[in-house]
Coordinates of C-alpha atoms and ligand atoms in Angstrom, one line a residue:
M624 CA -3.5 -1.5 -3.5
C625 CA -3.1 -1.8 -7.3
G626 CA -2.4 1.4 -9.2
I627 CA -3.1 2.4 -12.8
V628 CA -1.5 5.0 -15.0
G629 CA -1.9 5.7 -18.7
Y630 CA -0.6 8.3 -21.2
V631 CA -1.4 9.5 -24.7
G632 CA 0.2 12.6 -25.9
E633 CA 3.5 13.9 -27.4
K634 CA 5.9 13.3 -24.6
D635 CA 7.9 10.2 -23.6
A636 CA 5.2 7.7 -22.4
Q637 CA 7.7 5.4 -20.6
E638 CA 8.9 8.4 -18.5
F639 CA 5.4 9.5 -17.5
L640 CA 4.3 5.9 -16.7
L641 CA 7.4 5.2 -14.6
Q642 CA 7.1 8.5 -12.6
G643 CA 3.3 7.9 -12.2
L644 CA 3.9 4.4 -10.9
K645 CA 6.4 5.8 -8.4
R646 CA 3.8 8.2 -7.2
L647 CA 1.4 5.3 -6.6
E648 CA 4.0 3.1 -4.8
Y649 CA 2.6 4.2 -1.5
R650 CA -0.5 2.2 -2.1
G651 CA 1.3 -1.1 -1.8
Y652 CA 2.2 -3.5 -4.6
D653 CA 4.4 -6.5 -5.3
S654 CA 5.0 -6.2 -9.1
A655 CA 4.8 -3.6 -11.7
G656 CA 4.6 -3.2 -15.5
I657 CA 4.1 -1.0 -18.5
A658 CA 3.1 -1.4 -22.1
T659 CA 3.8 1.3 -24.7
L660 CA 3.0 1.4 -28.4
N661 CA 4.7 3.3 -31.3
Q662 CA 3.2 4.7 -34.4
E663 CA 4.3 1.6 -36.3
K664 CA 2.0 -0.3 -34.0
Q665 CA 4.8 -2.2 -32.3
P666 CA 4.2 -2.7 -28.6
T667 CA 6.9 -2.9 -25.8
L668 CA 5.8 -4.8 -22.7
L669 CA 8.0 -4.7 -19.6
R670 CA 7.2 -6.2 -16.3
A671 CA 9.1 -6.9 -13.1
V672 CA 8.4 -8.5 -9.7
G673 CA 9.2 -6.4 -6.6
K674 CA 10.0 -2.7 -6.4
I675 CA 9.6 -0.2 -9.2
K676 CA 13.3 0.1 -9.4
N677 CA 13.4 -3.4 -10.9
L678 CA 11.0 -2.2 -13.6
E679 CA 13.1 0.9 -14.0
E680 CA 16.2 -1.2 -14.7
K681 CA 14.3 -3.0 -17.5
I682 CA 13.1 0.2 -19.0
K683 CA 16.6 1.5 -19.1
N684 CA 17.5 -1.4 -21.2
H685 CA 14.5 -1.1 -23.4
R686 CA 14.0 2.6 -23.9
T687 CA 11.4 3.6 -26.5
S688 CA 10.2 7.0 -27.7
D689 CA 6.6 5.9 -27.7
H690 CA 3.8 8.4 -26.9
L691 CA 1.1 6.1 -25.7
G692 CA 1.0 3.5 -23.0
I693 CA -0.5 2.0 -19.8
G694 CA 1.1 1.0 -16.6
H695 CA 0.2 -0.8 -13.3
T696 CA 1.4 -1.7 -9.9
R697 CA -0.1 -5.0 -8.8
W698 CA -1.0 -6.2 -5.3
A699 CA -1.5 -9.9 -5.7
T700 CA -5.0 -11.3 -5.4
H701 CA -5.3 -14.0 -8.0
G702 CA -2.0 -15.8 -8.3
N703 CA 1.4 -15.1 -6.8
P704 CA 3.5 -12.0 -7.5
T705 CA 5.3 -13.3 -10.6
E706 CA 6.2 -11.6 -13.8
N707 CA 3.6 -13.5 -15.7
N708 CA 0.9 -12.4 -13.3
A709 CA 2.0 -8.8 -13.4
H710 CA 0.0 -6.4 -15.5
P711 CA -0.3 -5.3 -18.3
H712 CA -1.8 -8.5 -19.7
Q713 CA -1.9 -9.2 -23.4
A714 CA -4.5 -11.1 -25.4
G715 CA -4.2 -10.7 -29.2
S716 CA -3.9 -7.0 -30.0
I717 CA -5.2 -6.0 -26.5
F718 CA -3.1 -4.9 -23.6
L719 CA -5.0 -4.3 -20.3
V720 CA -4.3 -3.1 -16.8
H721 CA -7.0 -3.7 -14.2
N722 CA -7.8 -2.8 -10.6
G723 CA -10.5 -4.7 -8.8
I724 CA -11.7 -8.3 -9.1
I725 CA -13.5 -10.2 -11.8
E726 CA -15.6 -12.6 -9.8
N727 CA -16.8 -14.8 -12.6
Y728 CA -13.5 -15.1 -14.3
Q729 CA -13.4 -18.9 -14.0
D730 CA -16.7 -19.3 -15.9
L731 CA -15.6 -16.8 -18.5
K732 CA -12.2 -18.5 -18.9
K733 CA -13.8 -21.8 -19.8
Q734 CA -15.4 -20.2 -22.8
L735 CA -12.3 -18.5 -24.1
T736 CA -10.8 -21.6 -25.5
S737 CA -8.8 -20.0 -28.3
H738 CA -6.6 -17.9 -26.0
K739 CA -3.5 -19.5 -24.5
F740 CA -3.5 -18.2 -20.9
Q741 CA -0.1 -17.2 -19.5
S742 CA -1.1 -16.1 -16.0
D743 CA -3.3 -17.1 -13.1
T744 CA -5.1 -13.8 -13.1
D745 CA -8.7 -12.7 -13.6
T746 CA -7.4 -9.8 -15.6
E747 CA -6.0 -11.9 -18.4
V748 CA -9.5 -13.4 -18.7
L749 CA -10.9 -9.9 -19.2
A750 CA -8.2 -9.1 -21.8
A751 CA -9.0 -12.3 -23.7
L752 CA -12.7 -11.5 -23.6
I753 CA -12.2 -8.0 -25.0
D754 CA -10.0 -9.4 -27.7
S755 CA -12.6 -12.0 -28.6
F756 CA -15.1 -9.3 -29.3
Y757 CA -12.5 -7.1 -31.0
Q758 CA -11.4 -9.9 -33.3
A759 CA -14.9 -11.1 -34.1
G760 CA -16.0 -8.2 -36.3
S761 CA -15.6 -4.7 -37.5
I762 CA -16.2 -3.1 -34.1
S763 CA -14.4 -0.3 -32.4
L764 CA -12.1 -0.9 -29.4
E765 CA -14.6 1.0 -27.2
D766 CA -17.5 -1.3 -28.3
A767 CA -15.4 -4.4 -27.7
V768 CA -14.6 -3.2 -24.2
T769 CA -18.3 -2.5 -23.4
Q770 CA -19.4 -5.8 -24.8
A771 CA -16.9 -7.6 -22.6
L772 CA -17.7 -5.6 -19.5
K773 CA -21.4 -6.5 -19.9
L774 CA -20.4 -10.1 -19.2
V775 CA -18.3 -9.3 -16.2
K776 CA -19.4 -9.6 -12.5
G777 CA -17.1 -7.8 -10.0
T778 CA -15.3 -4.6 -9.8
F779 CA -13.0 -2.9 -12.2
G780 CA -11.0 0.2 -13.1
I781 CA -9.3 -0.6 -16.4
A782 CA -7.2 1.0 -19.1
V783 CA -6.9 -0.7 -22.5
L784 CA -4.8 -0.2 -25.5
S785 CA -4.9 -2.0 -28.8
V786 CA -1.9 -2.4 -31.1
L787 CA -4.3 -1.7 -34.0
D788 CA -5.0 1.8 -32.7
P789 CA -2.0 3.8 -31.7
K790 CA -4.0 7.0 -31.0
H791 CA -6.5 5.9 -28.3
L792 CA -6.8 4.4 -24.9
V793 CA -10.1 3.2 -23.5
V794 CA -10.7 3.4 -19.7
A795 CA -13.7 2.3 -17.7
R796 CA -14.7 2.0 -14.0
S797 CA -17.1 0.2 -11.8
G798 CA -16.1 0.1 -8.1
S799 CA -12.5 1.1 -8.6
P800 CA -11.5 4.7 -9.1
L801 CA -10.1 6.2 -12.3
V802 CA -9.2 9.8 -13.0
I803 CA -8.5 11.3 -16.5
G804 CA -6.0 14.2 -16.4
V805 CA -6.7 16.8 -19.1
G806 CA -3.4 18.2 -20.4
D807 CA -2.2 20.3 -23.3
Q808 CA -1.9 17.9 -26.2
E809 CA -1.9 15.0 -23.7
T810 CA -4.3 13.0 -21.7
L811 CA -3.2 11.3 -18.6
I812 CA -4.8 8.4 -16.8
A813 CA -4.4 7.4 -13.1
S814 CA -6.3 5.5 -10.5
D815 CA -5.3 8.2 -8.0
A816 CA -5.0 11.9 -8.7
S817 CA -1.6 12.1 -6.9
A818 CA 0.0 10.6 -10.1
L819 CA -1.2 13.6 -12.1
V820 CA 0.0 16.3 -9.7
G821 CA 2.6 18.5 -11.5
H822 CA 1.3 17.4 -14.9
T823 CA -2.1 19.0 -15.0
K824 CA -4.6 20.7 -12.6
K825 CA -7.6 19.6 -14.6
A826 CA -9.2 16.2 -14.1
I827 CA -12.3 14.2 -14.9
Y828 CA -13.3 11.7 -12.2
L829 CA -15.1 8.8 -13.9
N830 CA -18.2 7.6 -12.2
D831 CA -19.1 4.0 -11.7
G832 CA -20.6 2.6 -14.9
E833 CA -18.7 5.0 -17.2
I834 CA -16.3 4.4 -20.1
A835 CA -14.1 6.9 -21.9
L836 CA -12.3 6.9 -25.2
V837 CA -9.3 9.2 -24.9
S838 CA -6.8 10.6 -27.4
K839 CA -4.2 13.3 -26.8
D840 CA -6.7 16.1 -27.5
H841 CA -10.1 14.5 -27.0
I842 CA -12.0 12.8 -24.2
E843 CA -15.4 11.2 -24.8
V844 CA -17.2 9.9 -21.7
K845 CA -20.2 7.6 -22.1
T846 CA -22.1 5.2 -19.9
L847 CA -21.4 1.5 -20.4
D848 CA -24.6 1.5 -22.5
L849 CA -22.8 4.0 -24.7
Q850 CA -25.0 6.9 -23.8
P851 CA -23.1 10.2 -23.9
V852 CA -22.2 11.8 -20.5
S853 CA -21.3 15.5 -20.1
A854 CA -18.3 15.0 -17.9
Q855 CA -17.3 17.7 -15.4
V856 CA -13.7 18.9 -15.4
E857 CA -12.6 19.4 -11.8
E858 CA -9.6 21.1 -10.3
I859 CA -6.8 19.0 -8.7
L860 CA -6.1 20.9 -5.5
T861 CA -3.1 18.9 -4.3
D862 CA 0.3 20.5 -4.9
L863 CA 3.7 18.8 -5.3
S864 CA 4.9 19.6 -1.8
A865 CA 2.0 17.7 -0.3
I866 CA 3.3 14.5 -1.9
Q867 CA 7.0 14.9 -1.3
K868 CA 8.9 14.1 1.9
G869 CA 9.9 17.7 2.5
G870 CA 13.2 16.9 4.2
Y871 CA 12.0 14.1 6.4
D872 CA 13.5 10.6 6.1
H873 CA 10.1 9.0 5.8
F874 CA 6.6 10.1 4.8
L875 CA 5.4 8.7 8.1
L876 CA 7.4 11.1 10.2
K877 CA 6.5 14.0 7.9
E878 CA 2.8 13.1 8.3
I879 CA 3.1 12.8 12.1
M880 CA 4.9 16.0 12.4
E881 CA 2.6 18.0 10.1
Q882 CA -0.4 17.3 12.2
P883 CA -0.6 20.8 13.6
T884 CA -1.1 22.2 10.1
S885 CA -3.2 19.3 8.8
L886 CA -5.5 19.7 11.8
K887 CA -5.7 23.4 11.2
E888 CA -7.1 22.6 7.8
T889 CA -9.7 20.3 9.4
L890 CA -10.8 23.2 11.7
R891 CA -10.6 26.0 9.2
G892 CA -13.8 28.0 9.1
R893 CA -15.6 25.5 11.2
I894 CA -14.9 26.6 14.7
N895 CA -15.5 29.9 16.5
Q896 CA -13.4 29.8 19.7
S897 CA -14.5 33.2 21.1
E898 CA -18.2 32.4 20.8
H899 CA -17.8 28.7 21.5
F900 CA -19.6 27.7 18.3
V901 CA -19.0 25.0 15.7
H902 CA -20.2 25.2 12.2
L903 CA -19.8 22.2 10.0
G904 CA -21.2 23.0 6.5
G905 CA -20.8 19.8 4.6
P906 CA -23.3 17.3 6.1
G907 CA -26.2 19.3 4.6
L908 CA -28.6 18.3 7.4
T909 CA -31.2 20.9 8.4
P910 CA -31.4 21.9 12.1
K911 CA -34.6 19.9 12.3
E912 CA -32.9 16.8 10.9
L913 CA -29.9 17.3 13.3
K914 CA -32.3 17.7 16.2
S915 CA -34.1 14.5 15.4
I916 CA -30.9 12.3 15.5
H917 CA -31.1 9.7 18.2
H918 CA -28.7 7.1 16.8
L919 CA -25.3 7.5 15.1
I920 CA -23.7 4.6 13.3
M921 CA -20.0 5.2 12.7
V922 CA -18.6 2.9 10.0
G923 CA -14.9 2.4 9.3
C924 CA -12.0 -0.1 9.1
G925 CA -8.7 -0.2 11.0
T926 CA -7.6 3.2 12.1
A927 CA -10.8 4.8 10.8
Y928 CA -12.8 2.4 13.1
Y929 CA -10.6 3.3 16.1
A930 CA -11.2 7.0 15.3
A931 CA -15.0 6.2 15.5
Q932 CA -14.5 4.4 18.8
T933 CA -12.5 7.3 20.2
A934 CA -15.1 9.8 19.1
A935 CA -18.0 7.6 20.4
Y936 CA -16.5 7.8 24.0
L937 CA -16.2 11.5 23.6
L938 CA -19.6 12.2 22.0
E939 CA -21.6 10.3 24.6
Q940 CA -20.3 12.7 27.2
F941 CA -22.4 15.5 25.8
L942 CA -25.1 13.8 23.6
P943 CA -27.2 12.1 26.3
D944 CA -30.1 11.2 24.0
V945 CA -28.0 9.8 21.2
T946 CA -26.8 6.2 21.1
I947 CA -23.5 5.9 19.3
E948 CA -22.5 2.7 17.5
P949 CA -19.1 2.4 16.0
V950 CA -19.0 -0.6 13.6
I951 CA -16.3 -2.4 11.7
A952 CA -17.3 -2.2 8.1
S953 CA -16.2 -5.7 7.0
E954 CA -18.4 -7.1 9.7
Y955 CA -21.3 -4.7 9.5
R956 CA -21.9 -5.2 5.8
Y957 CA -23.0 -8.8 6.4
R958 CA -25.0 -8.2 9.6
Q959 CA -28.7 -8.2 9.7
A960 CA -28.6 -5.2 12.1
Y961 CA -31.7 -3.3 12.9
I962 CA -31.2 0.4 12.3
P963 CA -33.7 2.4 14.4
D964 CA -35.6 5.5 13.2
H965 CA -33.8 8.8 13.5
S966 CA -30.4 7.3 12.6
V967 CA -27.6 8.9 10.6
A968 CA -24.6 6.9 9.4
L969 CA -21.1 8.5 9.4
I970 CA -18.9 6.8 6.9
I971 CA -15.3 7.3 7.9
S972 CA -12.5 6.7 5.4
Q973 CA -9.1 8.3 4.7
S974 CA -8.9 7.0 1.2
G975 CA -12.6 7.1 0.4
E976 CA -12.1 3.9 -1.5
T977 CA -12.1 1.1 1.1
A978 CA -14.2 -1.7 -0.4
D979 CA -15.9 -2.8 2.9
T980 CA -16.7 0.8 4.0
L981 CA -18.1 1.5 0.6
A982 CA -20.3 -1.6 0.7
C983 CA -21.7 -0.5 4.1
L984 CA -22.4 2.9 2.7
R985 CA -24.4 1.5 -0.2
E986 CA -26.2 -1.0 2.1
I987 CA -27.2 1.7 4.7
K988 CA -28.1 4.2 2.0
G989 CA -30.3 1.5 0.4
Q990 CA -32.2 1.3 3.6
G991 CA -33.1 5.0 3.4
I992 CA -30.7 6.1 6.1
K993 CA -28.9 9.4 5.6
T994 CA -25.2 8.9 5.1
I995 CA -22.5 11.5 5.9
G996 CA -18.9 11.1 4.8
I997 CA -16.0 11.8 7.0
V998 CA -13.4 11.5 4.2
N999 CA -10.0 12.7 3.4
A1000 CA -9.4 12.0 -0.3
I1001 CA -11.1 14.6 -2.4
G1002 CA -13.3 13.2 -5.2
S1003 CA -13.1 9.7 -3.9
T1004 CA -15.9 7.2 -4.4
I1005 CA -17.2 7.4 -0.8
A1006 CA -17.1 11.2 -0.9
R1007 CA -19.1 11.1 -4.1
E1008 CA -21.7 8.6 -3.0
V1009 CA -22.6 9.9 0.5
D1010 CA -25.7 12.1 0.9
G1011 CA -23.6 14.8 2.5
G1012 CA -20.1 15.0 3.6
T1013 CA -17.3 16.7 5.6
Y1014 CA -13.9 16.5 4.1
V1015 CA -11.3 16.3 6.8
H1016 CA -8.8 18.1 4.7
A1017 CA -5.8 16.5 6.3
G1018 CA -4.0 16.5 2.9
P1019 CA -2.6 13.5 1.0
E1020 CA -1.5 10.7 3.4
I1021 CA 1.2 8.8 1.6
S1022 CA 2.6 6.5 4.3
V1023 CA 0.6 3.3 4.5
A1024 CA 0.1 3.7 8.3
S1025 CA -2.6 6.2 8.9
T1026 CA -1.6 9.0 11.4
K1027 CA -2.7 12.5 10.6
A1028 CA -6.0 11.2 9.2
F1029 CA -6.9 9.7 12.6
T1030 CA -6.4 13.0 14.4
S1031 CA -8.5 14.8 11.8
Q1032 CA -11.2 12.1 11.8
V1033 CA -11.6 12.2 15.5
T1034 CA -11.8 16.0 15.5
A1035 CA -14.2 16.1 12.6
L1036 CA -16.5 13.6 14.3
L1037 CA -16.3 15.6 17.5
M1038 CA -17.3 18.7 15.6
F1039 CA -20.2 16.8 14.0
G1040 CA -21.3 15.8 17.5
L1041 CA -21.0 19.3 18.7
T1042 CA -23.1 20.6 15.8
I1043 CA -25.9 18.1 16.9
A1044 CA -25.5 19.1 20.6
E1045 CA -25.8 22.8 19.7
V1046 CA -29.0 22.3 17.8
K1047 CA -30.4 20.0 20.5
G1048 CA -29.8 22.8 23.0
V1049 CA -27.2 21.0 25.2
N1050 CA -26.0 23.4 27.8
S1051 CA -23.3 25.5 26.3
R1052 CA -21.3 25.4 29.5
L1053 CA -20.8 21.7 28.9
L1054 CA -19.7 22.3 25.3
A1055 CA -17.5 25.3 25.8
P1056 CA -14.5 23.5 27.3
I1057 CA -14.5 21.0 24.5
I1058 CA -14.6 23.6 21.8
E1059 CA -11.8 25.5 23.7
E1060 CA -9.6 22.4 23.6
I1061 CA -10.4 21.7 19.9
A1062 CA -9.4 25.2 19.0
Q1063 CA -6.1 24.9 20.9
L1064 CA -5.4 21.4 19.7
P1065 CA -3.2 22.2 16.7
D1066 CA -0.8 24.3 18.9
E1067 CA -0.9 21.7 21.7
I1068 CA -0.1 19.0 19.2
A1069 CA 2.9 21.0 17.9
R1070 CA 4.3 21.4 21.5
I1071 CA 3.9 17.8 22.4
L1072 CA 5.4 16.5 19.1
Q1073 CA 8.5 18.8 19.6
S1074 CA 9.0 17.7 23.2
V1075 CA 8.4 14.0 22.8
N1076 CA 9.9 13.1 19.4
P1077 CA 13.5 13.4 20.7
L1078 CA 12.8 10.9 23.5
M1079 CA 11.2 8.2 21.4
S1080 CA 14.3 6.9 19.6
N1081 CA 15.9 5.9 22.9
L1082 CA 12.7 4.3 24.1
A1083 CA 12.4 2.3 20.8
H1084 CA 16.0 1.0 21.1
Q1085 CA 15.1 -0.2 24.6
Y1086 CA 12.1 -2.3 23.4
K1087 CA 12.8 -3.1 19.8
D1088 CA 13.8 -6.7 20.5
Y1089 CA 10.7 -7.8 22.3
Q1090 CA 8.4 -10.1 20.4
H1091 CA 5.1 -9.1 21.9
A1092 CA 3.4 -5.9 23.3
I1093 CA 0.2 -5.4 25.2
Y1094 CA -1.4 -2.0 25.1
L1095 CA -3.7 -1.0 28.0
G1096 CA -6.1 1.9 28.4
R1097 CA -9.4 2.7 30.0
D1098 CA -12.4 4.7 28.7
V1099 CA -11.4 6.9 25.7
N1100 CA -7.9 5.6 26.2
Y1101 CA -9.0 2.1 25.3
P1102 CA -9.4 2.9 21.6
I1103 CA -6.2 4.9 21.8
A1104 CA -4.5 1.7 23.1
L1105 CA -6.1 -0.2 20.2
E1106 CA -4.8 2.3 17.7
G1107 CA -1.3 2.3 19.4
A1108 CA -1.2 -1.5 19.1
L1109 CA -2.3 -1.4 15.4
K1110 CA 0.4 1.2 14.6
L1111 CA 3.1 -0.9 16.3
K1112 CA 2.2 -4.2 14.7
E1113 CA 1.8 -2.9 11.2
I1114 CA 5.1 -1.2 10.9
S1115 CA 7.4 -2.8 13.5
Y1116 CA 5.9 -6.3 13.0
I1117 CA 5.8 -6.9 16.7
D1118 CA 2.8 -8.8 17.8
A1119 CA 0.7 -6.1 19.7
N1120 CA -2.7 -6.3 21.1
A1121 CA -4.8 -3.9 23.2
Y1122 CA -7.2 -4.5 26.1
P1123 CA -9.2 -2.3 28.3
T1124 CA -7.0 -2.1 31.5
G1125 CA -9.9 -3.6 33.6
E1126 CA -10.1 -6.6 31.3
L1127 CA -6.5 -7.7 32.1
K1128 CA -7.4 -10.0 34.9
H1129 CA -10.1 -11.7 32.9
G1130 CA -7.5 -13.4 30.7
P1131 CA -4.7 -11.5 29.1
I1132 CA -2.7 -11.3 32.3
A1133 CA -1.8 -14.9 31.8
L1134 CA 0.4 -13.8 28.9
I1135 CA 2.8 -11.7 30.9
D1136 CA 6.4 -12.8 30.8
D1137 CA 9.8 -11.6 29.6
R1138 CA 8.8 -11.8 25.9
F1139 CA 6.3 -9.1 26.5
F1140 CA 6.3 -5.4 27.3
E1141 CA 3.2 -3.4 28.2
V1142 CA 2.3 0.1 27.2
V1143 CA -0.2 1.7 29.6
I1144 CA -2.0 4.9 28.7
L1145 CA -2.5 6.5 32.1
Q1146 CA -4.5 9.7 32.2
S1147 CA -5.1 11.8 35.3
G1148 CA -8.6 12.3 36.6
F1149 CA -11.4 9.9 36.0
L1150 CA -10.4 6.2 36.4
F1151 CA -6.8 7.2 37.3
Q1152 CA -6.6 5.2 40.5
K1153 CA -8.2 2.2 38.8
S1154 CA -5.7 2.4 36.0
L1155 CA -2.9 2.5 38.6
S1156 CA -4.3 -0.8 40.0
G1157 CA -4.0 -2.3 36.6
I1158 CA -0.3 -1.3 36.4
Q1159 CA 0.3 -2.8 39.8
E1160 CA -1.2 -6.1 38.6
V1161 CA 1.2 -6.1 35.7
L1162 CA 4.2 -5.2 37.9
A1163 CA 3.3 -7.9 40.3
R1164 CA 3.8 -10.4 37.5
G1165 CA 7.2 -9.1 36.5
G1166 CA 5.9 -7.0 33.6
H1167 CA 8.0 -4.6 31.6
V1168 CA 5.8 -1.5 31.8
V1169 CA 6.0 1.6 29.7
V1170 CA 3.6 4.4 30.8
F1171 CA 2.4 7.2 28.5
T1172 CA 0.9 9.7 31.0
D1173 CA 0.1 13.3 31.7
T1174 CA 0.8 13.1 35.4
D1175 CA 3.2 12.0 38.1
F1176 CA 2.6 8.7 39.9
D1177 CA 4.5 6.6 42.3
L1178 CA 5.1 3.1 40.9
P1179 CA 8.3 1.4 39.9
V1180 CA 7.6 1.1 36.1
E1181 CA 10.5 0.6 33.6
S1182 CA 9.8 3.7 31.4
V1183 CA 7.7 6.8 31.5
I1184 CA 6.9 9.4 28.9
K1185 CA 5.1 12.2 30.4
I1186 CA 3.4 15.0 28.4
D1187 CA 3.0 18.4 29.9
T1188 CA -0.5 19.6 29.1
N1189 CA -3.4 21.4 30.7
F1190 CA -5.9 19.5 28.5
T1191 CA -8.4 17.2 30.2
I1192 CA -10.9 16.2 27.5
L1193 CA -8.7 15.7 24.4
T1194 CA -5.7 14.4 26.2
P1195 CA -6.2 10.9 24.5
I1196 CA -5.6 12.5 21.1
L1197 CA -2.3 13.8 22.5
F1198 CA -1.4 10.3 23.9
N1199 CA -1.9 8.9 20.4
L1200 CA 0.9 11.2 19.2
L1201 CA 3.1 9.2 21.5
N1202 CA 1.8 5.9 20.0
Q1203 CA 2.5 7.2 16.5
L1204 CA 6.1 8.3 17.3
F1205 CA 6.9 5.2 19.3
A1206 CA 5.7 2.9 16.4
Y1207 CA 7.7 5.0 13.9
H1208 CA 10.9 4.9 15.9
M1209 CA 10.5 1.1 16.6
A1210 CA 10.1 0.5 12.8
V1211 CA 13.2 2.6 12.1
A1212 CA 15.2 0.9 14.9
K1213 CA 14.3 -2.5 13.4
G1214 CA 15.3 -1.4 10.0
N1215 CA 11.9 -1.9 8.5
N1216 CA 10.4 -0.3 5.4
V1217 CA 8.5 2.3 7.3
D1218 CA 6.3 3.8 4.6
Q1219 CA 5.5 0.6 2.8
P1220 CA 5.2 -2.2 5.4
R1221 CA 5.1 -5.7 4.1
N1222 CA 1.8 -7.2 2.9
L1223 CA -0.2 -4.0 3.4
A1224 CA -1.8 -1.6 0.9
K1225 CA -2.7 2.0 1.5
S1226 CA -6.1 1.8 0.0
V1227 CA -7.9 -1.5 0.3
T1228 CA -10.2 -1.6 -2.7
V1229 CA -10.9 -5.3 -2.6
E1230 CA -12.9 -7.2 0.0
Ligands
F6R1410 C1 -3.8 1.6 9.7 C2 -4.4 1.8 8.4 C3 -5.7 1.1 8.1 C4 -6.7 2.0 7.5 C5 -7.9 1.2 7.0 C6 -9.1 2.1 6.5 O1 -2.7 2.5 9.8 O2 -4.0 2.6 7.6 O3 -6.1 0.3 9.1 O4 -7.1 2.9 8.5 O5 -7.5 0.3 6.0 O6 -8.6 2.9 5.5 P1 -9.5 4.1 5.0 O7 -9.4 5.1 6.1 O8 -8.8 4.6 3.8 O9 -10.9 3.7 4.7

């Protein structure tokens, strides 16, 4: 979703802003712009629709040596992706970039009669509002911004410059993240710390309701009521290699292939294989609290929700007295759902910024229920607001489609469940094989990825021209089928839906014809024979069946990818690697933009 960068220092502001925006490209956007200011108080505003390279061309033709500026990648909400709607927006002396949504912008706009609006955006309204306060009297830029923000309903992360003040930027946040990078004779602004990597390791993460006045050598953080805040400087742990492609053609393939190492980070220090013991430090629940849990709500969107569903099937196998309720955040936030006593809510999010998930967190927390974050992005809003949390430590996920985060989320949820089971005294003979497989999972993933990746390109070429796909799976493999279908649709743009295999005959089987192919996740053991019957039903209707399996079987399907594994419990996580690689190779075969699929944003910070 939208990205913000800002610079005040001694170096070339255009260069930093451009590089920073490139770092934020992965979040998804449809236009971009920068505004810089020189010491003679002359601004340069450059904006372009489409990819950053279009903006880069404009910058080449309008090079400045300015040392202060702001930049933005916009993902259209109010108004089409046009140059006029792109940020920064100008009103009088004010230039503004904004992430979030100003909900009452239409009311505010009616009152701002002296400004001639150039765009359809809510952001320009805020720029005009700030300008109206700034013009009205002898007040500082910071005061003008706070006056304006007091009138605003909605969410914002903003960076503001005024042509009257070539030494300062003002930034503020409420519901949309902002990080201030502390450099040597320079201060950097970004909505996501990845834009700061390589420039500084020191950062201040603004909290909701805070504003900062920054110059190249000074940062002053206050509340929006202008009360001083003693801001904490934190370390940025990400290094450059984590946000580079590292020899792969796409971030997506890199992130799929690095799952053995990202998962090792998820497990590090948390699992004792020889003593069959899991220790998850972050949640901060006492053994008594863990023991009393009888209901787990797992909240997430998209892939994070499917991770919750996958984990729910696994957890209920060894937590007999706990009901597990995976919920879709965008739905749950508006439900009047009863939350029983002895509940804990697990808030699952890769980015830690997803608006719907965050809203659920606040709602549930407001009801006095303990909230535990299962979050990847360090320092993100959800990670900061939960009562306790477990970082999944999968490392930055740049490609829009979520892959390694899923594997780490499922595993972290599983470890949380095991922690509860241990305290509840669940028979260790039941838990030991699960812990064993978790401990071996990184190596097993490495083996499967190496053996299967070379097969997937051919498979993709065979199926890339189909218009529709149906994914089928039973039990834990049903959410795996859902995740497979999501991955395929979002990057290959093939219409893909998933059903529990047993549901086929209750409706979806009517669809089957030559426009469709069917991917069936077929696991040996429990429900194997029943899954075979499902495949037979599809074959009997002339279906084009692809089977992802861990066993041999005797049915005349079109294609089979068989993994060689001794796993039994976590095999569905291995099947999902096949889903990921298949979707990746399909997108490549179709010539799509793999890492930045159309219409999607990496971090969905608006409702
Ligand atoms: C799918 C995908 C999305 C995200 C969803 C939640 O590949 O990336 O479905 O999983 O938007 O995002 P987070 O985990 O950041 O809350």
